Coordinates of C-alpha atoms and ligand atoms in Angstrom, one line a residue:
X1 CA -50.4 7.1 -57.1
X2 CA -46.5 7.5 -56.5
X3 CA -45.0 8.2 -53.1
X4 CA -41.8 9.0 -52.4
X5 CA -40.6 8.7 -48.0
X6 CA -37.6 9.9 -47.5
X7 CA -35.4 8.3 -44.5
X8 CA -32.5 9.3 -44.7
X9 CA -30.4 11.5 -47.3
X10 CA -32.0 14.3 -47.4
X11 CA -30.6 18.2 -45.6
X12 CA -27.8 15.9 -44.9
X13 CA -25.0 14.3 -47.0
X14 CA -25.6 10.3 -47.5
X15 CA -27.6 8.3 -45.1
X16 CA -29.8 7.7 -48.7
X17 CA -33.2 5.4 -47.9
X18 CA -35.7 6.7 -50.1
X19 CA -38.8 4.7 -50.4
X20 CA -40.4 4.9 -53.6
X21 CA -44.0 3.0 -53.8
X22 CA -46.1 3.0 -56.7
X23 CA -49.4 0.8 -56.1
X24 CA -48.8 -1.9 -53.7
X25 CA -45.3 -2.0 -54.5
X26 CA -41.8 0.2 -52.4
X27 CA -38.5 -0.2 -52.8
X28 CA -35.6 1.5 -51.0
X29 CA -33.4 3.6 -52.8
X30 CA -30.4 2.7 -50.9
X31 CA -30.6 1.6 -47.1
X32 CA -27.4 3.5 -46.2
X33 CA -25.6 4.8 -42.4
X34 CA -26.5 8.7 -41.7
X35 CA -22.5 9.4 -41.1
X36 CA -23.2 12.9 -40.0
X37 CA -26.0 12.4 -37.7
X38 CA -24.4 9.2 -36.6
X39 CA -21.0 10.9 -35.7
X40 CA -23.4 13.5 -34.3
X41 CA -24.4 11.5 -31.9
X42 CA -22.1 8.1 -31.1
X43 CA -18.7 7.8 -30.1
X44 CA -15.8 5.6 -30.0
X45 CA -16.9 5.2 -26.8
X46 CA -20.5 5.1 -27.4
X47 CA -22.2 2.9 -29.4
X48 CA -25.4 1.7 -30.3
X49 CA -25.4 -1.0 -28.5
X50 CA -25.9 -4.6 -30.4
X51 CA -28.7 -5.6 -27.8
X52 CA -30.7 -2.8 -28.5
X53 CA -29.6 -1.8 -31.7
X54 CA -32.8 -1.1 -33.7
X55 CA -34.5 0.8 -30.5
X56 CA -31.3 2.6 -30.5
X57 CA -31.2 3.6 -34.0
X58 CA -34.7 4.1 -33.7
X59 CA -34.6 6.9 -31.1
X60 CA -32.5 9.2 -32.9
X61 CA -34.3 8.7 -36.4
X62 CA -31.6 7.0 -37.4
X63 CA -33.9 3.9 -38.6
X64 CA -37.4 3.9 -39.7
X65 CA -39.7 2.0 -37.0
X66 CA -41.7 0.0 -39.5
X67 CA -42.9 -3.4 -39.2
X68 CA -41.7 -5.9 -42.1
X69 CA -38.3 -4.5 -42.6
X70 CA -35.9 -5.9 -40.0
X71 CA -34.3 -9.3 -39.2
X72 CA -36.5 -11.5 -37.1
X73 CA -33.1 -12.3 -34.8
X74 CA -32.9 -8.5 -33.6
X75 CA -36.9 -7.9 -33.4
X76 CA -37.3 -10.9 -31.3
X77 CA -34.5 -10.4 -29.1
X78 CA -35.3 -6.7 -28.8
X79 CA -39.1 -7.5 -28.0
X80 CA -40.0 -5.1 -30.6
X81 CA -43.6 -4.6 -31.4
X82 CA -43.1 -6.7 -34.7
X83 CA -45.3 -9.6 -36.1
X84 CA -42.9 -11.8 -37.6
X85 CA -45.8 -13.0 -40.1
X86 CA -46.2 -9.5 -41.2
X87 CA -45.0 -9.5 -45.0
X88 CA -41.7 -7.9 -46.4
X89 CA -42.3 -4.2 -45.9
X90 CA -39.7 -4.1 -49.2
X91 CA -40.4 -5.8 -52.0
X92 CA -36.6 -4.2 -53.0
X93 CA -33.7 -2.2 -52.2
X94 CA -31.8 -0.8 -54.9
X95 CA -28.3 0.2 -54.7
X96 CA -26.8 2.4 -56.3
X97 CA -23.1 1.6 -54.7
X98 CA -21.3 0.5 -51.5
X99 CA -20.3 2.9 -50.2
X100 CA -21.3 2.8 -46.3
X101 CA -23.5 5.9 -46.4
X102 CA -25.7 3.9 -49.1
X103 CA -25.1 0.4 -48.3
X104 CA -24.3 -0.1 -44.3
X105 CA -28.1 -0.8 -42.7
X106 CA -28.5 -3.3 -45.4
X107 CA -27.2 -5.9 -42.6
X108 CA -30.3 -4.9 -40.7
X109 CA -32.9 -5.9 -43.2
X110 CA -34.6 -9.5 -43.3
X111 CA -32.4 -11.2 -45.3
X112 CA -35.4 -11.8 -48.0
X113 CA -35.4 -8.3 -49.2
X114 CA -33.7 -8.8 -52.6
X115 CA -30.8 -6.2 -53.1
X116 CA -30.5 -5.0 -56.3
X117 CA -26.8 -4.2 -57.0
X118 CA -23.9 -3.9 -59.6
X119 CA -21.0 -7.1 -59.4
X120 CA -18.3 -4.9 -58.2
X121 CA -20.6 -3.8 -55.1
X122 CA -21.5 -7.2 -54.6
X123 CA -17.6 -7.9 -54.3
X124 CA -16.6 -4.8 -51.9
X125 CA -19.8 -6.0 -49.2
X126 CA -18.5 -9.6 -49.4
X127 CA -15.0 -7.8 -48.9
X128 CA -16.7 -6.0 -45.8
X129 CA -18.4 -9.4 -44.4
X130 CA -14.9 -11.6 -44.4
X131 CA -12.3 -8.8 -43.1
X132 CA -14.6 -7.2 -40.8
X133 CA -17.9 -8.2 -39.2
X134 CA -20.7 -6.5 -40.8
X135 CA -23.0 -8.5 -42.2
X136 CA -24.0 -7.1 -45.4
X137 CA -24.2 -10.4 -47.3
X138 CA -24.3 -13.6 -45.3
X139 CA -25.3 -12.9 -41.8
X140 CA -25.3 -15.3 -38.7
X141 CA -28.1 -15.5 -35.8
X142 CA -27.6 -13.5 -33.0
X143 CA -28.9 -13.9 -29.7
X144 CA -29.9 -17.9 -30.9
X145 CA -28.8 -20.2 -27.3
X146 CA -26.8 -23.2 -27.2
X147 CA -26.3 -26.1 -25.5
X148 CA -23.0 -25.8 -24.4
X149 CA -19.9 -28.7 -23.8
X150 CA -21.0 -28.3 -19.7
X151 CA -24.7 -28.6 -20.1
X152 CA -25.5 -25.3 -19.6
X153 CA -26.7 -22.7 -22.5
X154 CA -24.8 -19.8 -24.3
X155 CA -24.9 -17.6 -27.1
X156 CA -24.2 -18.0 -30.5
X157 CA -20.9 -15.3 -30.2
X158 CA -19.5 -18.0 -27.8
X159 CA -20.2 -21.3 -30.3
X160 CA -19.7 -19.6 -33.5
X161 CA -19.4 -22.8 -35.7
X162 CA -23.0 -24.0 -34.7
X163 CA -24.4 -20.5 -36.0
X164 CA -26.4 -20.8 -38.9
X165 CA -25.8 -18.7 -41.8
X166 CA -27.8 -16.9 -43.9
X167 CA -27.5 -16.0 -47.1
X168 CA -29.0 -12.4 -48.4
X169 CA -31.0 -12.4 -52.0
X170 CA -29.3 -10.5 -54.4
X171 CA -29.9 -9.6 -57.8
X172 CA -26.9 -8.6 -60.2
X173 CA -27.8 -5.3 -62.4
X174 CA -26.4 -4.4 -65.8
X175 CA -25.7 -1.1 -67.6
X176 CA -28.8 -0.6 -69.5
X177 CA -30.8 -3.5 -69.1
X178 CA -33.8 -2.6 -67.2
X179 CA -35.6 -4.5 -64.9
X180 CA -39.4 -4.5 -63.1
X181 CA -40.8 -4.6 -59.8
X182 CA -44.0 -4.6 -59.7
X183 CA -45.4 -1.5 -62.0
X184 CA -42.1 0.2 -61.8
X185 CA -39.6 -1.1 -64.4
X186 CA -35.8 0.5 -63.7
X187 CA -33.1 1.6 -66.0
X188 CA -29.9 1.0 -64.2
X189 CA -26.6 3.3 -65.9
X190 CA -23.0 3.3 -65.2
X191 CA -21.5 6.7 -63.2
X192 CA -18.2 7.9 -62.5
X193 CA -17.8 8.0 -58.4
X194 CA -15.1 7.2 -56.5
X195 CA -16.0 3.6 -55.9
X196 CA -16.5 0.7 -59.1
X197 CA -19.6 -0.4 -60.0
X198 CA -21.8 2.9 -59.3
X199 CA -25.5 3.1 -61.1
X200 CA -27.6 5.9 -61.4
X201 CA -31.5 4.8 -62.3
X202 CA -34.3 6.0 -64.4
X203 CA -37.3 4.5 -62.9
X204 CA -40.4 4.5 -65.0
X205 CA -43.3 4.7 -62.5
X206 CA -47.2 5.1 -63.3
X207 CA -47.0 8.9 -62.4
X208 CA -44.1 9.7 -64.7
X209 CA -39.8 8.8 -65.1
X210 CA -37.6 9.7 -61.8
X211 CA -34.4 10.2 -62.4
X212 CA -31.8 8.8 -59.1
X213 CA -28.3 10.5 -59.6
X214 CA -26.8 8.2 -57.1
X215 CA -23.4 10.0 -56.0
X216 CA -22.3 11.4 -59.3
X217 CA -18.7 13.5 -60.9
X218 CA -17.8 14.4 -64.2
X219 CA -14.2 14.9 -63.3
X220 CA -13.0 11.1 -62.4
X221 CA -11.5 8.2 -64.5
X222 CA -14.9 7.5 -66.9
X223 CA -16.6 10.5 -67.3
X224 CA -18.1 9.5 -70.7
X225 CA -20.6 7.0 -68.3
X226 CA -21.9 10.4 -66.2
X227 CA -22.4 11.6 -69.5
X228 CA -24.5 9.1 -71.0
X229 CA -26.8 8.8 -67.7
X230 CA -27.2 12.9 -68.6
X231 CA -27.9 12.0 -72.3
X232 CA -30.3 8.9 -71.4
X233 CA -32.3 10.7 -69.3
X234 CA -32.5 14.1 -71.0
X235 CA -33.6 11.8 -73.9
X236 CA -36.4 9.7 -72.2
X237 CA -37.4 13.1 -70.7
X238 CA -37.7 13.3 -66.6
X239 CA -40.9 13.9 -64.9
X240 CA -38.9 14.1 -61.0
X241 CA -35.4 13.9 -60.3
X242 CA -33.9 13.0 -57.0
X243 CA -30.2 15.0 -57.4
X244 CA -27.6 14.6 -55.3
X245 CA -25.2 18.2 -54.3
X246 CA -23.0 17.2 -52.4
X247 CA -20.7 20.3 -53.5
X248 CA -23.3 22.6 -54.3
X249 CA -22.0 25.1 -52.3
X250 CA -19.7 27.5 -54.6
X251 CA -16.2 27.4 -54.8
X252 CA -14.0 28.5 -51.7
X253 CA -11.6 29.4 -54.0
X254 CA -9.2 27.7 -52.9
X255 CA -6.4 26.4 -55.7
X256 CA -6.3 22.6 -55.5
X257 CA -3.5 20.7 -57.1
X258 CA -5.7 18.7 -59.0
X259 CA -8.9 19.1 -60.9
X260 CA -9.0 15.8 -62.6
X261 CA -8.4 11.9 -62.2
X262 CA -5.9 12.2 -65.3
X263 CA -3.8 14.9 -63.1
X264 CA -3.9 13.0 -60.1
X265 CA -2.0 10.6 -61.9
X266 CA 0.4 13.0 -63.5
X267 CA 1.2 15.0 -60.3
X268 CA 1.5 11.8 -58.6
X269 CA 3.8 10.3 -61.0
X270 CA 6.0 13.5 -60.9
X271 CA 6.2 12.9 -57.1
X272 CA 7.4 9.6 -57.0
X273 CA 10.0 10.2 -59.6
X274 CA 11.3 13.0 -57.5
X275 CA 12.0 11.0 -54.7
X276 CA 15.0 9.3 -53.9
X277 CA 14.4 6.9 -51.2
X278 CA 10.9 5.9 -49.8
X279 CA 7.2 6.8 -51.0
X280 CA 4.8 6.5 -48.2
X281 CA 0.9 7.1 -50.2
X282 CA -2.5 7.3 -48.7
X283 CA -5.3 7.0 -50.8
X284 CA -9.1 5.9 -50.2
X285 CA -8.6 1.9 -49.9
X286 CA -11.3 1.3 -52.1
X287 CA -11.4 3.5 -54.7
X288 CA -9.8 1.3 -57.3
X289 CA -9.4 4.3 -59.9
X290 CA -7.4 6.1 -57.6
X291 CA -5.3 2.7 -57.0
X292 CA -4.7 2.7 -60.4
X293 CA -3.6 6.1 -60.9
X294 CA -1.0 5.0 -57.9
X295 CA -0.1 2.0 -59.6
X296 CA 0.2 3.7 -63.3
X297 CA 2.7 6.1 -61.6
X298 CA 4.9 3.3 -59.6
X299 CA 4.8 1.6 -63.1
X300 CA 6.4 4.8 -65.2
X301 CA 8.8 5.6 -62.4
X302 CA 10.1 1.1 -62.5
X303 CA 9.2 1.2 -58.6
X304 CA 6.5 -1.5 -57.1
X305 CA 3.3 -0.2 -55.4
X306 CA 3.4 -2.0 -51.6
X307 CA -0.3 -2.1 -51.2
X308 CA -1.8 -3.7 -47.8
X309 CA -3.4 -7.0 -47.1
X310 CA -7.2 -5.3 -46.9
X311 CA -6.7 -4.2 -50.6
X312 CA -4.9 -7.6 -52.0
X313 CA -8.1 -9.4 -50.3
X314 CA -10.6 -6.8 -52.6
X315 CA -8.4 -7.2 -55.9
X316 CA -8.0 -11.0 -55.3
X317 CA -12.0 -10.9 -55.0
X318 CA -12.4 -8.8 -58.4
X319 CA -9.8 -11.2 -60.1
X320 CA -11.3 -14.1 -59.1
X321 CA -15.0 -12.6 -60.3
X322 CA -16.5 -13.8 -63.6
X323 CA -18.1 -10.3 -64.2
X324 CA -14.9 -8.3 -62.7
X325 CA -11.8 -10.0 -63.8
X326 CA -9.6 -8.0 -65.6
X327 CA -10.8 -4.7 -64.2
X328 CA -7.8 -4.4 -62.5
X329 CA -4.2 -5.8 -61.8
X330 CA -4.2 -9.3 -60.2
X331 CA -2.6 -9.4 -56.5
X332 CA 0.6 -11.3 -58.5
X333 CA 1.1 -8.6 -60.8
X334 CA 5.0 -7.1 -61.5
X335 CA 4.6 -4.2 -59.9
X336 CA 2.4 -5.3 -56.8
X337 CA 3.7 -6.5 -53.7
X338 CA 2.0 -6.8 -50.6
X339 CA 2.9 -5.0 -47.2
X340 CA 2.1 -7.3 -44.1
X341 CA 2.2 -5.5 -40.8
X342 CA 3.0 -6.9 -37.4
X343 CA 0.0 -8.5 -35.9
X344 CA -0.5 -9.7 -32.2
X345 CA 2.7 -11.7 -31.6
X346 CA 5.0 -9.1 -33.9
X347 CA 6.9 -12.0 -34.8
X348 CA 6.3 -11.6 -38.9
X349 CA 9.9 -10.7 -40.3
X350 CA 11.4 -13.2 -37.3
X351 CA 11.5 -16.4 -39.2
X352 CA 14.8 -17.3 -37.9
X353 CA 13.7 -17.6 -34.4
X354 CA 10.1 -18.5 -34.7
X355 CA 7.6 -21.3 -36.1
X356 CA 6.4 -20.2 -39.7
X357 CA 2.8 -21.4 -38.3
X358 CA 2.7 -19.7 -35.2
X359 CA 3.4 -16.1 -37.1
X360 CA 0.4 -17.5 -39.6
X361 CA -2.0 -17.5 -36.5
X362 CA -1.0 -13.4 -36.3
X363 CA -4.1 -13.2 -39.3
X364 CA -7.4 -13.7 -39.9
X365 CA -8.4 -16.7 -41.8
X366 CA -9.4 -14.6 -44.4
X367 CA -5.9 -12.7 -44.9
X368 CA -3.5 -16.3 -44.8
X369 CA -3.5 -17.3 -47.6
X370 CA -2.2 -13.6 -49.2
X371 CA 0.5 -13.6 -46.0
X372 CA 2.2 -16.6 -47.8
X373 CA 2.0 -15.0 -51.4
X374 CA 5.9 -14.6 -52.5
X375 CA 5.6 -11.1 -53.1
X376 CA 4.1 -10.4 -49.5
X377 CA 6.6 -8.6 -48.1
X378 CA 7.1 -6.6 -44.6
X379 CA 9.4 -4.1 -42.9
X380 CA 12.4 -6.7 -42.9
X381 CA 12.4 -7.7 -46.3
X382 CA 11.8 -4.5 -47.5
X383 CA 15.0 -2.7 -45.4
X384 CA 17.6 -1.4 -47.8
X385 CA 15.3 -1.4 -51.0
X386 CA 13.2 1.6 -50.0
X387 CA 14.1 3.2 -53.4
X388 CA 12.1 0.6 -55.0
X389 CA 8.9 1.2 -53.5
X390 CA 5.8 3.6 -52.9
X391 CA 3.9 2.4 -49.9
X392 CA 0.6 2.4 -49.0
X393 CA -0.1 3.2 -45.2
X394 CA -3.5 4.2 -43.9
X395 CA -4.0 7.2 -41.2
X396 CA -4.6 4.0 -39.2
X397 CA -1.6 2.1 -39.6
X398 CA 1.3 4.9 -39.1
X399 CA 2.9 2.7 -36.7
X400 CA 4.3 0.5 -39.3
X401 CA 7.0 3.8 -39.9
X402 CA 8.8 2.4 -36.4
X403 CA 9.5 -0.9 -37.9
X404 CA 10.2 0.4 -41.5
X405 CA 12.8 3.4 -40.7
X406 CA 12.3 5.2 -43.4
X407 CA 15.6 7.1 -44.3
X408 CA 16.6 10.8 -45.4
X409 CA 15.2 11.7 -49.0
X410 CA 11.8 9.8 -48.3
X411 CA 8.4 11.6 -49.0
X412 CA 4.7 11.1 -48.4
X413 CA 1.9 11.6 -51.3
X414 CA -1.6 12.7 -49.3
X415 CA -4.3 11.5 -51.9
X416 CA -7.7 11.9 -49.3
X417 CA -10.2 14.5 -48.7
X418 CA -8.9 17.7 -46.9
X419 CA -10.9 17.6 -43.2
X420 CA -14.7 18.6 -43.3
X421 CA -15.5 18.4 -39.5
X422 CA -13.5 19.3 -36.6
X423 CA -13.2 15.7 -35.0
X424 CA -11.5 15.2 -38.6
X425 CA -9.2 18.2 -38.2
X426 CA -8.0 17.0 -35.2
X427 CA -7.5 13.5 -36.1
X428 CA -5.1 14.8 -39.2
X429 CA -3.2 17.2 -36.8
X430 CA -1.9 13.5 -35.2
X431 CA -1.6 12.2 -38.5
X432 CA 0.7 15.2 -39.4
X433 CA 2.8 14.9 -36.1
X434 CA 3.3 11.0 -37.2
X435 CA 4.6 11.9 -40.5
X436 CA 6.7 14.8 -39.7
X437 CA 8.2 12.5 -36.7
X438 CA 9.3 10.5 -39.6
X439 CA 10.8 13.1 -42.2
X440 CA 7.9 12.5 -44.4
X441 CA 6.9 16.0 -44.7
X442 CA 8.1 19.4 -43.2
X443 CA 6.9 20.8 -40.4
X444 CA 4.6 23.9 -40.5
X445 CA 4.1 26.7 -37.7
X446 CA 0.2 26.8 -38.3
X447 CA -0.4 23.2 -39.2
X448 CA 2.1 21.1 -37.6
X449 CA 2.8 20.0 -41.0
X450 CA 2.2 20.4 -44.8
X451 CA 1.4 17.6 -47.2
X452 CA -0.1 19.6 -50.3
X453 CA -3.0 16.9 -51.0
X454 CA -3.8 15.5 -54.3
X455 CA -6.9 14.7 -54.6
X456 CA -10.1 14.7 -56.5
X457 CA -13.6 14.7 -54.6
X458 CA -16.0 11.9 -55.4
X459 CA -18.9 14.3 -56.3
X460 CA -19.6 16.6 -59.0
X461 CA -18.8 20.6 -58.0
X462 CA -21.4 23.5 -58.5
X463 CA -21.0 23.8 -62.5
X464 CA -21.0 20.1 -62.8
X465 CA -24.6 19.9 -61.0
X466 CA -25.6 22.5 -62.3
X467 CA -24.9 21.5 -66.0
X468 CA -26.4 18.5 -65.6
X469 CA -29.5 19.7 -64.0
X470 CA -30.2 22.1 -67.0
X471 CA -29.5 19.5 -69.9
X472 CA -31.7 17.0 -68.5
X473 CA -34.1 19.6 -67.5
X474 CA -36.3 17.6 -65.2
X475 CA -40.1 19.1 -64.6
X476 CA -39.5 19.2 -60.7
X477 CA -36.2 18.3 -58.3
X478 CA -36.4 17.0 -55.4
X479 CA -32.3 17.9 -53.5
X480 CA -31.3 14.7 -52.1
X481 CA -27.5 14.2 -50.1
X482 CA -26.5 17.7 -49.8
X483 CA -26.3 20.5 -46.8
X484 CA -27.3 23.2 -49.8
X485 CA -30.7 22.0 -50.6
X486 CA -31.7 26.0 -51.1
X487 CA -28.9 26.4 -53.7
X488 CA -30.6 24.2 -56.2
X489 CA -33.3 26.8 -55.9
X490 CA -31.2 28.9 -57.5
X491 CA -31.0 26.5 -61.0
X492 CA -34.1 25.4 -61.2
X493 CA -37.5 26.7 -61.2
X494 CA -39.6 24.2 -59.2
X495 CA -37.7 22.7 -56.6
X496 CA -39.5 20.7 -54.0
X497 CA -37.7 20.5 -49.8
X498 CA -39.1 17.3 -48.5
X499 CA -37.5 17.2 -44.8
X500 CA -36.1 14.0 -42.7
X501 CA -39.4 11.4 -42.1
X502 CA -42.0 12.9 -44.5
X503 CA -43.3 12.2 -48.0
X504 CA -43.5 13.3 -51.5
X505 CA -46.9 12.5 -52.7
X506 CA -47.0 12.6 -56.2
Ligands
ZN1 ZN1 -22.9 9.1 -50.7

């Protein structure tokens, strides 16, 4: 017998941890963060606290309380009911991509789950672990006492180079090439999302072939890999699929700019050759397709794409990658330079007057070596060749515009998702006052200020879904990553709701 649990992902978008057993054997679907429900209830100022941080995960559902799943540092510490001898509740999880809505409570897990994942989501969790401190890959003992230089004990967070690190198992999929657990044997294929390296799966399971759609469009950069996971499965014929609808809900009608990858590229290559003086660009950091429609356009229009140090560490990591090299331009390419901001001292751009070293300590180990690159360049270097450039500024790091000046005839290209949520509104109202501060776009009497977005959604819109439901006609579809579970009622015939915490048996 097959059961399917589902923990997260579905009546909500993302939060995917879907446990699939057959026999004596369960794997996770994805082990991702429940953004919504987590924004729901945290704050900036409000945490789960790292302490407590299964029970307080656990109180709000956030987490499944099962014994054999999480790291014997946090049980321990957190006097959990767990019996450390208790076997791997897991025997897998499989990801499908890293994005944090699939990937984030990975870091929780006993490191001897295996993860099943594609290179290129191997790279951006590495990414994760050195610029920031999850712990997706390699992850450190907490709450472990030392012997400290006085005699007396502390914790690890205080002696960090006598923590021990541990190293997560990992298993590197390929398109195609299927794999077993147990009785289930998997059938991993290539997607179009907005992040590399995305798989959909076929899983071949003693009751019958589920079909995972993962987060899946038809509309990006590679469309012809959606299309082949629709062909595959359509061919091997699907017993249950698990389908993702996001954008279920009809059209708003609204007129977007773009409907396509390929016209994000064009309309943002028209853009930058309209401008005289300064591009300012913001973009998802790590979807690389939507880089390279940036840096396509900076290439037709002879200008250099200033990306920032978080995106030179990914690309370096993809050059530098047996499986992903070549992907993408390398960090020293032509038309890449590298914007480094002012870190704690402020000094970058002050040579004259202070100690190379010294403004090297302003950055993370991790971010050094790209600092010294000769085409990193920063607000001084780049003053009087603004023409030259499109820049790539987060909503995060705005305040890079006092030290750059940028000057009359300067523009800004919004390439993100329109606000879903009022916290999100709000946040882009500020964002808006920043840019029309700065010239960057004209102000508006409704919305401070108008940016026209250019963007393309990394999920597939009603006819997309609902095409791809009908040509690989599954028997019965279970909605997974969507606030419109009812819709798919409307396109197909036998639709099962499982809610939040209950199971599928099959
Ligand atoms: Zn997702």
């Amino acid at each position: 017998m097959v059961s399917i649990s589902f923990y997260g992902g579905v009546g909500e978008v993302g939060g995917n941890k879907i446990f699939v057993k057959d026999g004596d054997t369960t794997v996770s679907l994805d082990f991702g963060m429940q953004m919504g429900k987590v924004n729901s209830i945290w704050s900036e100022f409000q945490q789960p606290r790292k302490h407590s941080l299964l029970m307080d995960l656990f109180e709000f559902d956030l987490l499944p309380p099962l014994p054999g799943l999480y790291r014997k540092d946090y049980t321990e510490h957190m006097q959990w009911k767990e019996d450390w001898k208790n076997p791997d509740a897991l025997d897998a999880v499989i990801l499908s991509h890293a994005h944090v809505d699939h990937c984030d409570y990975i870091a929780y897990l006993r490191p001897s789950i295996p993860v099943y994942c594609s290179p290129e989501s191997k790279l951006i969790m590495e990414g994760f672990d050195a610029m920031s401190s999850t712990e997706y890959l390699t992850s450190k003992e907490s709450f472990k006492t030392y012997e400290n230089t006085k005699g007396g004990l502390s914790y690890t967070h205080k002696s960090q180079k006598n923590q021990v690190k541990i190293q997560r198992e990992l298993q590197m999929i390929e398109n195609h090439k299927k794999f077993k657990i147990g009785p289930m044997e998997f059938e991993p294929i290539h997607i179009d999302h907005s992040l590399p390296g995305t798989y959909g799966f076929l899983i071949y399971t003693s009751a019958g072939t589920i079909a995972y759609t993962a987060d899946i469009r038809f509309h990006g950069s590679h469309p012809e890999w959606s299309r082949d996971f629709v062909k595959t499965a359509a061919a091997r014929g699907v017993d249950l699929m698990l389908c993702e609808g996001t954008r279920l809900k009809k059209e708003d009608g609204k007129k977007r700019l773009a409907e396509t990858e390929s016209q994000v590229r064009q309309l943002v290559t028209e853009r930058i050759d309209a401008c005289s003086n300064l591009t300012v660009c913001g973009y998802p950091p790590r979807d690389l397709d939507r880089f390279m429609s940036f840096y396509s356009a900076v290439k037709d229009s002879d200008r250099k794409l200033a990306i920032d140090i978080r995106q030179a560490y990914t690309l370096k990591l993809f050059s530098e990658d047996p499986h992903c090299r070549g992907m993408y331009p390398g960090i020293d390419d032509d038309h890449i330079d590298i914007f480094i901001p002012k870190k704690s001292s402020g000094i970058i751009g002050r040579e004259d007057e202070f100690d190379y070293p010294l403004m090297l300590q302003d950055y993370g180990t991790w971010a050094r070596d790209i600092v010294q690159l000769s085409n990193a360049v920063n607000y001084s270097s780049m003053a009087g060749q603004h023409s030259s450039y499109a820049l790539y500024l987060s909503d995060y790091t705005l305040s890079n515009l006092i030290d750059i000046r940028p000057g009359p005839g300067s523009t800004y290209i919004r390439s993100l998702t329109e606000p879903f949520n009022e916290e999100m509104a709000s946040d882009h109202k500020k964002v808006k006052r920043w840019l029309v501060h700065f010239g960057l776009i004209k102000p508006h009497k409704k919305e401070v200020g108008r940016w026209n977005p250019i963007h393309v959604s990394g999920h597939g819109d009603h006819a997309q879904i609902t095409d791809m439901v009908q040509q690989i006609s599954p028997k019965r579809l279970i909605p997974i990553h969507t606030e419109y579970s009812h819709l798919f009622e409307e396109i197909h015939d036998s639709v099962e709701q499982v809610p939040l915490g209950q199971t599928f048996e099959w």
